[in-house]
Structures are given as structure tokens and as C-alpha cells.
Coordinates of C-alpha atoms in Angstrom, one line a residue:
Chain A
X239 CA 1.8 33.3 -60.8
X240 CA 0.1 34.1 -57.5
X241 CA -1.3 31.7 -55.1
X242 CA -4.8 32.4 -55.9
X243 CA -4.1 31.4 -59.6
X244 CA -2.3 28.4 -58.6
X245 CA -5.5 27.3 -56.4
X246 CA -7.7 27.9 -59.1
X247 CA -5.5 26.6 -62.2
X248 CA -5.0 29.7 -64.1
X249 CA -2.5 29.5 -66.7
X250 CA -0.5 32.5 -68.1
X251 CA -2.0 34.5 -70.6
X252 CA 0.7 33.7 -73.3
X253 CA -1.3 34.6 -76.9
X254 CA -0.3 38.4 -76.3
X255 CA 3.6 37.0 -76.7
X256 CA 2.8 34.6 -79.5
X257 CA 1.2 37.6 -81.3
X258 CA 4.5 39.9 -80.8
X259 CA 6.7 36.8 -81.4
X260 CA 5.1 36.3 -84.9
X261 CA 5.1 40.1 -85.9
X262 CA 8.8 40.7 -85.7
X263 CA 9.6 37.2 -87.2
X264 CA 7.4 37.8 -90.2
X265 CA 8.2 41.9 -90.8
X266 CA 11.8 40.1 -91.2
X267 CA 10.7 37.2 -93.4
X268 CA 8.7 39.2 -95.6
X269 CA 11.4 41.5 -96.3
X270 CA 13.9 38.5 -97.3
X271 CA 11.7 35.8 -98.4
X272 CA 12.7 35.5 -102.6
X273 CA 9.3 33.9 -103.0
X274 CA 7.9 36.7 -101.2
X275 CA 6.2 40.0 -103.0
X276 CA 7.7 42.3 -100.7
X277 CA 11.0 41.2 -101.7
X278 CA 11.1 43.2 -105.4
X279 CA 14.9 43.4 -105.6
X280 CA 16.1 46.7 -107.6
X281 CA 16.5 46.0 -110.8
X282 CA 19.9 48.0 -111.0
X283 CA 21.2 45.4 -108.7
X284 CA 22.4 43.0 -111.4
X285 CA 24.4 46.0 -113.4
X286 CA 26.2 47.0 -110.0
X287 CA 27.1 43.5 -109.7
X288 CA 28.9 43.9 -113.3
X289 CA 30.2 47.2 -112.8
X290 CA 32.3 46.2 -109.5
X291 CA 33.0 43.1 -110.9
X292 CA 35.0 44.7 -114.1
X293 CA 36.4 47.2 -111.4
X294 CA 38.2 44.7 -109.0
X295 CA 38.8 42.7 -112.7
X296 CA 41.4 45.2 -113.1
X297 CA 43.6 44.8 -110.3
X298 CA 42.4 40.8 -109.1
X299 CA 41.5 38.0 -111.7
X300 CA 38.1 37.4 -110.6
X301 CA 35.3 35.7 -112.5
X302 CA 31.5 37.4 -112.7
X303 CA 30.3 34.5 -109.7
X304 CA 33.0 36.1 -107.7
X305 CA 31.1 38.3 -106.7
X306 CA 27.5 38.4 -104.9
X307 CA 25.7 41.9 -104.5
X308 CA 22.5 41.1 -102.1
X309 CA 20.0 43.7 -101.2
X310 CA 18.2 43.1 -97.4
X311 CA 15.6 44.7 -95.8
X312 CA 15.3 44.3 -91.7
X313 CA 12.6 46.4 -90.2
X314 CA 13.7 50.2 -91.3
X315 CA 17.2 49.2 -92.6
X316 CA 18.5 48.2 -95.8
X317 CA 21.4 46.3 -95.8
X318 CA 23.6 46.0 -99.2
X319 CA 25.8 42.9 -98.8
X320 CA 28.4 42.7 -101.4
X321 CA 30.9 39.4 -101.2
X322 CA 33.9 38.9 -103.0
X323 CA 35.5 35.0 -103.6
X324 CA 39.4 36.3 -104.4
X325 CA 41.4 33.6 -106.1
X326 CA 44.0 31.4 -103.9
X327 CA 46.6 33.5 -105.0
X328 CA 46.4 37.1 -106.0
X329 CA 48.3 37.7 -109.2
X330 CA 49.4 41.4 -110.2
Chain B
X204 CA -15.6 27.5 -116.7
X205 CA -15.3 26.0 -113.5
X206 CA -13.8 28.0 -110.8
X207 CA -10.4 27.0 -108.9
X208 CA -10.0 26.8 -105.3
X209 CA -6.8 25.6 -103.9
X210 CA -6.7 24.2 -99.6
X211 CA -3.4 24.9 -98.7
X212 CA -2.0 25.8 -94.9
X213 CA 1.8 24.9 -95.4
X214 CA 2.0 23.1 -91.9
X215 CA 0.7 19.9 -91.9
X216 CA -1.8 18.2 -89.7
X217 CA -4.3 21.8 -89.3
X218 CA -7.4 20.5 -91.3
X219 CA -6.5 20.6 -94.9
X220 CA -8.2 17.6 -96.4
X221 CA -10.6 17.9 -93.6
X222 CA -11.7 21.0 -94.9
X223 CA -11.7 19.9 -98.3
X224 CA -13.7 16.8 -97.6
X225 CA -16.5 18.9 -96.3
X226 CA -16.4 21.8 -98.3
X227 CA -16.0 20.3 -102.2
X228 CA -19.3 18.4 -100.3
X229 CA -21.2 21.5 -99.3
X230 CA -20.5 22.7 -102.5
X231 CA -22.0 19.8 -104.0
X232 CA -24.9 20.0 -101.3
X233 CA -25.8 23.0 -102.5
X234 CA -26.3 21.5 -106.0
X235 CA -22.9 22.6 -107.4
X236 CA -20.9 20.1 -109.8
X237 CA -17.8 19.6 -107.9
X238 CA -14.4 17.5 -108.0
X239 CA -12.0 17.3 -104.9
X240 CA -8.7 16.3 -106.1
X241 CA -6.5 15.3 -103.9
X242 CA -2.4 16.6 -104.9
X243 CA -0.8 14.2 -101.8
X244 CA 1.0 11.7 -104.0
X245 CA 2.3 8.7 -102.1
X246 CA 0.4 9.7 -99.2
X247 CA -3.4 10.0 -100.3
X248 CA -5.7 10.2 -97.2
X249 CA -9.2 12.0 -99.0
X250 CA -10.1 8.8 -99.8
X251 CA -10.0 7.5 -96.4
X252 CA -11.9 11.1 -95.2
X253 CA -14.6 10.4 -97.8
X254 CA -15.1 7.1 -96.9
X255 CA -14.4 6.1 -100.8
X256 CA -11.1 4.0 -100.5
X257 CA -12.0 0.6 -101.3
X258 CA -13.6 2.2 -104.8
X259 CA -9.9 3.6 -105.8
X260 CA -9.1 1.9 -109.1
X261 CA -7.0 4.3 -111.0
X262 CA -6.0 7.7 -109.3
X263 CA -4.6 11.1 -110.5
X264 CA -1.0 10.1 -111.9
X265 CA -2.8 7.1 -113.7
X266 CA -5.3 10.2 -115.9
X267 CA -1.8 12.7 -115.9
X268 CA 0.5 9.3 -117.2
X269 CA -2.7 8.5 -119.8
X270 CA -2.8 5.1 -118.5
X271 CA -6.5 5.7 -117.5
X272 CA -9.4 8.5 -118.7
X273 CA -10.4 11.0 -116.3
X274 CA -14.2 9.0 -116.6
X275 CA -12.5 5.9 -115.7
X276 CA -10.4 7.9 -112.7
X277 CA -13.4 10.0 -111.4
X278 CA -14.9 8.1 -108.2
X279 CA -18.8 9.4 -107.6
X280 CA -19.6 10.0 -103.9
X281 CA -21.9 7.6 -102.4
X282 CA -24.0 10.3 -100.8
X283 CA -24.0 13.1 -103.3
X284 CA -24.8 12.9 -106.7
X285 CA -22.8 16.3 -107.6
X286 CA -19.5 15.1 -105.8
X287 CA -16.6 13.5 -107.4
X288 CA -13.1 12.8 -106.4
X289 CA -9.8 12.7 -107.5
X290 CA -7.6 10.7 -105.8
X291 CA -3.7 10.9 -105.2
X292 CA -1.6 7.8 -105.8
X293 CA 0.0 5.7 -103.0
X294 CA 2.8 4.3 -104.9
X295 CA 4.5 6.9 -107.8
X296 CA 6.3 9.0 -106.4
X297 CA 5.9 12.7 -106.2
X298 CA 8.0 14.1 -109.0
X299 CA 5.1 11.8 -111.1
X300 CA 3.2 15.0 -112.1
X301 CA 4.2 17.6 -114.1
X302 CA 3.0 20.6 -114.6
X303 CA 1.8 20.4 -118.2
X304 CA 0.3 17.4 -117.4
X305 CA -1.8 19.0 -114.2
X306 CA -3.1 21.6 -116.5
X307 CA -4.5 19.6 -118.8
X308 CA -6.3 17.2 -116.6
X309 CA -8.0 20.9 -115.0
X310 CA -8.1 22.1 -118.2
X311 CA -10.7 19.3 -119.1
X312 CA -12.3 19.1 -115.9
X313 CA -13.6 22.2 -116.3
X314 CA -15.5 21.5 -119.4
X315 CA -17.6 19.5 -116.9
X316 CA -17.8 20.9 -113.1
X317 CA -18.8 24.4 -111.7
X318 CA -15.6 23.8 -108.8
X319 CA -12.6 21.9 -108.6
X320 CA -11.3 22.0 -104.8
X321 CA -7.7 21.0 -105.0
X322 CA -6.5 19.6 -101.6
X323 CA -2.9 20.5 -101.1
X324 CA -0.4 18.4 -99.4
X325 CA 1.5 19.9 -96.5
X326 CA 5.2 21.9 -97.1
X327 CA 6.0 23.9 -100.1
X328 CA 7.6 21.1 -102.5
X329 CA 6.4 20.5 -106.0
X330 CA 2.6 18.8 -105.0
X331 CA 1.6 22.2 -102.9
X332 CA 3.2 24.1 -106.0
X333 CA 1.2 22.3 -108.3
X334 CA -2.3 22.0 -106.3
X335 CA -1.7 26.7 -106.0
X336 CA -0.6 27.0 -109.1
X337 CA -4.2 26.8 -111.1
X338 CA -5.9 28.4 -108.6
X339 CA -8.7 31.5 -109.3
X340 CA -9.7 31.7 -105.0
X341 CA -7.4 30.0 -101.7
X342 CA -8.6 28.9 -98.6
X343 CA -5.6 29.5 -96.1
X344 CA -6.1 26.7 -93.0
X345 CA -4.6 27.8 -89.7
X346 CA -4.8 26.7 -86.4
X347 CA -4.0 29.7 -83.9
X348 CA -0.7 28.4 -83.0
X349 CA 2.7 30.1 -84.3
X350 CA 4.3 27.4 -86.0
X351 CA 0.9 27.7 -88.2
X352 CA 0.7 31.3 -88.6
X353 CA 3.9 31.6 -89.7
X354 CA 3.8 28.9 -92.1
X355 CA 0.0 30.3 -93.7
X356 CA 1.9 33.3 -94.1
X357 CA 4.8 32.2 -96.0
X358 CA 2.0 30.2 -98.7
X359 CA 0.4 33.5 -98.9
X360 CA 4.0 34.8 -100.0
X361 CA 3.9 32.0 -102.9
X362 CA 0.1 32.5 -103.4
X363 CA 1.0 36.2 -104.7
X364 CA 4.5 35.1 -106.5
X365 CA 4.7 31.8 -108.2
X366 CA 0.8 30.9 -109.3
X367 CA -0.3 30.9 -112.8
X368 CA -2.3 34.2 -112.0
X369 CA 0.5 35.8 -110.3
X370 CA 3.3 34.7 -113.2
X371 CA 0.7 35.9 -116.2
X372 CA 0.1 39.3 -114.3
X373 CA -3.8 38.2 -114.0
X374 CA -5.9 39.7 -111.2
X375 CA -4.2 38.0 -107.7
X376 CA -5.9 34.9 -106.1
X377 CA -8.5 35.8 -103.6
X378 CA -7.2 34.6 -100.5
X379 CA -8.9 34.0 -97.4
X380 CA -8.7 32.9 -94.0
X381 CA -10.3 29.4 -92.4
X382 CA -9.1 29.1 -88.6
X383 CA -9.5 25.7 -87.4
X384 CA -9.3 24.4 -84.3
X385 CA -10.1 27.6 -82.5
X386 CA -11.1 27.3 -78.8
X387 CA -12.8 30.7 -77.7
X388 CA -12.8 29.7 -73.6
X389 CA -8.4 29.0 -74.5
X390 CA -8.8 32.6 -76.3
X391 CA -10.7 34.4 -73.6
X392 CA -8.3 33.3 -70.8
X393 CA -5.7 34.9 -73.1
X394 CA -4.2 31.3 -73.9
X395 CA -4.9 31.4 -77.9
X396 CA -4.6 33.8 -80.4
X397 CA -7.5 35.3 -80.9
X398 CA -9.3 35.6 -84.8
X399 CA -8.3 39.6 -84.8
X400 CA -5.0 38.6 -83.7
X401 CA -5.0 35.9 -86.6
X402 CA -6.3 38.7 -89.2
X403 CA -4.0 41.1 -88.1
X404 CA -0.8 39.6 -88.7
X405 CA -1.8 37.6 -92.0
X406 CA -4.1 40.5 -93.1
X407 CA -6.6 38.6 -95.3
X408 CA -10.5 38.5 -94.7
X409 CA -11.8 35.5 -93.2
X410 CA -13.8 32.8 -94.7
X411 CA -14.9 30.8 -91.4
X412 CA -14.1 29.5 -87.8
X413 CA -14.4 26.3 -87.0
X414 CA -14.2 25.1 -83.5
X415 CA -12.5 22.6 -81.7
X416 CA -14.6 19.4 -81.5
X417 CA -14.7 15.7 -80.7
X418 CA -16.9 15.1 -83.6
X419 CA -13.8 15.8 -86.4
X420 CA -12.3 12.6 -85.1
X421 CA -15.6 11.2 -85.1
X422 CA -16.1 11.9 -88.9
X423 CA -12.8 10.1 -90.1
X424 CA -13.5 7.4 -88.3
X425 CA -16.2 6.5 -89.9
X426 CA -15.6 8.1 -93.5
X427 CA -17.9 10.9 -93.6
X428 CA -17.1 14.4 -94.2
X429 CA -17.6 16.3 -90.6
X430 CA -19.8 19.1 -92.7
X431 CA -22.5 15.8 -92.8
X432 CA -22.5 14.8 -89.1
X433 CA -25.7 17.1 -88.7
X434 CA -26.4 19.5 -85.9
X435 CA -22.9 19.4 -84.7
X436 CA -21.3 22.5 -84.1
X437 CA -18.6 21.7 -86.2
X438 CA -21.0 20.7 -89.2
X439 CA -22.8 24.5 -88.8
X440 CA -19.6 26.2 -88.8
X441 CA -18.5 24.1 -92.6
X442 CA -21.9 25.3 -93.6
X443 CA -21.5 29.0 -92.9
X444 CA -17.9 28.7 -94.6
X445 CA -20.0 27.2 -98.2
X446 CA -22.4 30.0 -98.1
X447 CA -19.9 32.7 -97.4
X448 CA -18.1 31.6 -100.0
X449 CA -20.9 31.8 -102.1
X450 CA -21.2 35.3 -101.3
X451 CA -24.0 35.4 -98.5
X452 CA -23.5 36.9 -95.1
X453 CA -23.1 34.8 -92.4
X454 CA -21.9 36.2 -89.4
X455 CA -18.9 34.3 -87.4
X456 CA -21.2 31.4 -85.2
X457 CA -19.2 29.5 -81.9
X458 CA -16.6 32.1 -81.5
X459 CA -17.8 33.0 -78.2
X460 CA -17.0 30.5 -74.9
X461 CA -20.0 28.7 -72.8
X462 CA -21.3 30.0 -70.1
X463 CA -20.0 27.7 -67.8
X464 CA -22.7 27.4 -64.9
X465 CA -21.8 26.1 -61.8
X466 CA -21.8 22.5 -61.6
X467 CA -20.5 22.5 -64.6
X468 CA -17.6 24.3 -63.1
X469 CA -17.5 21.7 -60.2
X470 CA -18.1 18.6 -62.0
X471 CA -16.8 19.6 -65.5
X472 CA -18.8 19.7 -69.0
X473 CA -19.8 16.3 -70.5
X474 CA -17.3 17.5 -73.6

């Protein structure tokens, strides 16, 4: 702030940041919100899931919720997650 | 059939039952049958707006519950012959409605009224669920603050996902924009978002601005919908948002900041 807009009791034109603040937030809520329209997941998500699930079934006991498969979107990016829960101890 | 039009904002305290208040009575105003319900169960406040709370007898979960008829639950406006409301109860609690139940008491409300104005409660729990779910047209409430924005947008997320129209594959809700609280001298020193910036980042038409005033404390004070407290600006402004909704052409009224002369400037405005 300069002296003259301290004098005079200027403030900071701040709605220009709020604006950019709320873009980039939302772009990235959009894209992961589940209630959100933007977020149609593949529908060959679910069949991956089973598919890696009776592959790593045939080396590890693992159960079907062993293992999440999660699809994000961040600006330009997609981001495939996949997590696997292994047992506490790993059987041959 | 009447037509559904839900008031929803997700953040609280932005002018939801505000807005309903004094649009479900423009509505009627303009000779239109109209019910406001009010979905904020265990903290019902459109009584209070309307200035009908001593005249509560049996409310909204009383007519879902079939402990009272929707005649006996129905309070008449004092000023409006076309008005009625709906009001939320202070003491079940919020899981009291269901969602069967809901649709049946709109179901046979619509036999009888042109609008049902559903005032929804803030957050995105089961009450704001229910008061979207049944809606045919939405006015978003925002105030030009971020916490708002981002909040309007995420109810516009549910608005396209989880309402009856949206979960039967009907033709979306119409949404639209109302931006309360809007100060145009804030937004022209480049304190406040501005409406374009507001439309631009939610990207839905708006339905109205209305300004920041004294005279919206004024109103619920004394019980009386702001859109009645004539020849305020605020009052205008709820008018122009009725007859846009009813499809006229209004163009956006005190958007624009006062020419501040100079004494004003020296002594300061007498708002």
C-alpha cells in the first residue's frame, strides 16, 4: 500500500484473488466430488477391480474389499489409484 | 399442477428464508396461490420472518406424522389472501421426515396452489435433501464471499445428481442465481466479487441482485417480509426477482454505486 492510499483509506483490491482462489478449488472439486455430475466414473472401473482382485488372489489371500480401484481427475490429469489391504501375514 | 421452487444456498446465514419470505409473497402479490414451507426442522425461523409465530398450532412433521390435516396445518398470511405457510417444527427432530412422507404432503398440495416455495435449511443433510429433492426450478442464494460461492456450487452439484428430476432422467432443474448482499461501491473498489465474477465461476443465469441494506434487519424485526417494506431499494430489487421469474424482462436495478458528492464524502452518507 502507498502512502497516498493509506491517507485516503484505500483497501486492497482483493476480489481478483478470491475469483482465482475459487476457480482452481472448484475445477478440483468438481472433478472429485461423488455427488457431483462431472464425476461419471467409467463404468469398466468395477470389472478392473475384479479382474486384479482374482489376479493377486492367486498368489495373496485377499478378499474383493481388499482392494479399492479409484479414478481422479485434477485439472488435465487423471489419476488411477489402486490400494491393496494384504492380510497380516502373507501365506503361500 | 403447481410448480416447485426449492431456496437453497448451502451456507447458512446468506438470505434463504429471507428470500423465501418475500418471494412465496410476491408471488402471492401478484395473485398467485402460493405455500412457503419451511424444511428447518428444530430450528423453524419463517414463522418469525412472516410475522405468523404466535398462530403455529400444528407444523409440517405434525401433516407428514398424520397427527394433523394439511387444512388444519396451513397458516393464512395476515396480509395476503393467496399466501400460506408451512411451518417447520421446533421440537422432533430432523430425521422426523421421510421422504415418502414429503412427497405426499407436495403431492396434495399441488392439487390446490399454483407454487410451493420450499425454504431449505442450511448444509447438505437430509432437510436440504428433502426441500431439492421435489423441485421443477432453484433459486441458488449467494452472498459474494468464497466460503458462499463455493458452497452454491457444490448444491448445484446435488441439484444436477440426487433430485427426483435428476434420478428419473426428467429435464434438469432450472437453476438460477440470486446474489444477496451485494455492495456495488465494495465491488467497484475491487473489494467484492463482482456479479460477472459470480456467473462466471457458478455458470448459471441470474434471477436477481439484491443489495445490501439496513432495511432487511428492519423487516425481521418487525415480522414483515422485506419485499413489503415499500419503496425500499431492497423491496424493488424482490420485485424485479418475482417478475423475472415470471418470465418478464427486468433489467438488473442497484448494481451500480452512488455518486458520492462531496459532503457526502466529508461528512459520510446518512446510510
Amino acid at each position: 500500500m502507498s502512502l497516498l492510499d493509506v491517507l485516503f483509506g484505500r483497501k486492497k483490491a482483493t476480489a481478483n484473488v478470491a475469483k482465482e482462489r475459487l476457480q482452481i478449488i472448484l475445477a478440483h472439486e468438481r472433478a472429485t466430488h461423488d455427488t457431483n455430475v462431472f464425476n461419471d466414473s467409467p463404468s469398466w472401473l468395477p470389472l478392473l477391480q475384479q479382474e486384479l482382485v482374482e489376479v493377486i488372489a492367486k498368489y495373496i489371500k485377499i478378499d474383493k474389499e481388499d482392494l479399492k480401484v479409484n479414478l481422479e481427475k485434477r485439472d488435465n490429469l487423471e489419476l488411477l489409484e489402486i490400494n491393496v489391504t494384504l492380510p497380516d501375514s502373507i501365506e503361500q | 399442477m403447481a410448480k416447485i421452487i426449492v431456496i437453497t444456498s448451502g451456507k447458512g446465514g446468506v438470505g434463504k428464508t429471507t428470500t423465501s419470505a418475500s418471494f412465496a409473497t410476491g408471488l402471492a402479490l401478484r395473485g398467485h396461490k402460493t405455500v412457503v414451507i419451511d424444511f428447518d426442522i428444530g430450528l423453524r425461523n419463517l414463522d418469525l420472518i412472516l410475522g405468523c409465530e404466535r398462530r403455529v398450532v400444528y407444523d409440517f412433521v405434525n401433516v407428514v406424522q398424520g397427527e394433523a390435516t394439511l387444512h388444519q396445518a396451513l397458516i393464512k398470511d395476515k396480509n395476503c389472501d393467496n399466501l400460506f405457510i408451512l411451518a417447520a417444527s421446533q421440537t422432533k427432530d430432523k430425521e422426523a421426515l421421510t421422504q415418502e412422507g414429503v412427497g405426499l404432503v407436495i403431492e396434495d398440495l399441488s392439487k390446490d396452489f399454483d407454487y410451493i416455495v420450499c425454504d431449505s435449511p442450511a448444509g447438505i443433510e437430509r432437510g436440504a435433501f428433502l426441500a431439492l429433492y421435489f423441485a421443477d426450478e432453484a433459486i441458488v442464494v449467494t452472498n459474494p464471499e468464497v466460503s458462499s460461492v463455493r458452497d452454491s456450487d457444490r448444491i448445484l452439484g446435488l441439484l444436477a445428481s440426487k433430485s427426483k428430476r435428476a434420478v428419473e432422467g426428467q429435464d434438469k432443474i432450472n437453476a438460477r442465481l440470486l446474489i444477496t448482499r451485494y455492495n456495488p461501491a465494495r465491488v467497484e473498489s475491487g473489494e467484492m466479487l463482482s456479479i460477472t465474477d459470480i456467473e462466471d465461476i457458478l455458470r448459471i443465469p441470474v434471477v436477481g441482485v439484491i443489495p445490501e441494506s439496513t432495511d432487511v434487519l428492519q423487516a425481521s424485526n418487525t415480522g414483515t417480509p422485506a419485499i413489503s417494506l415499500k419503496g425500499t431499494d431492497v423491496s424493488e430489487a424482490y420485485c424485479d426477482v418475482v417478475s423475472r421469474f415470471l418470465g418478464e424482462n427486468k433489467p438488473l436495478r442497484f448494481t451500480q454505486a452512488d455518486k458520492k458528492g462531496i459532503f457526502k464524502r466529508i461528512f459520510g452518507g446518512a446510510r
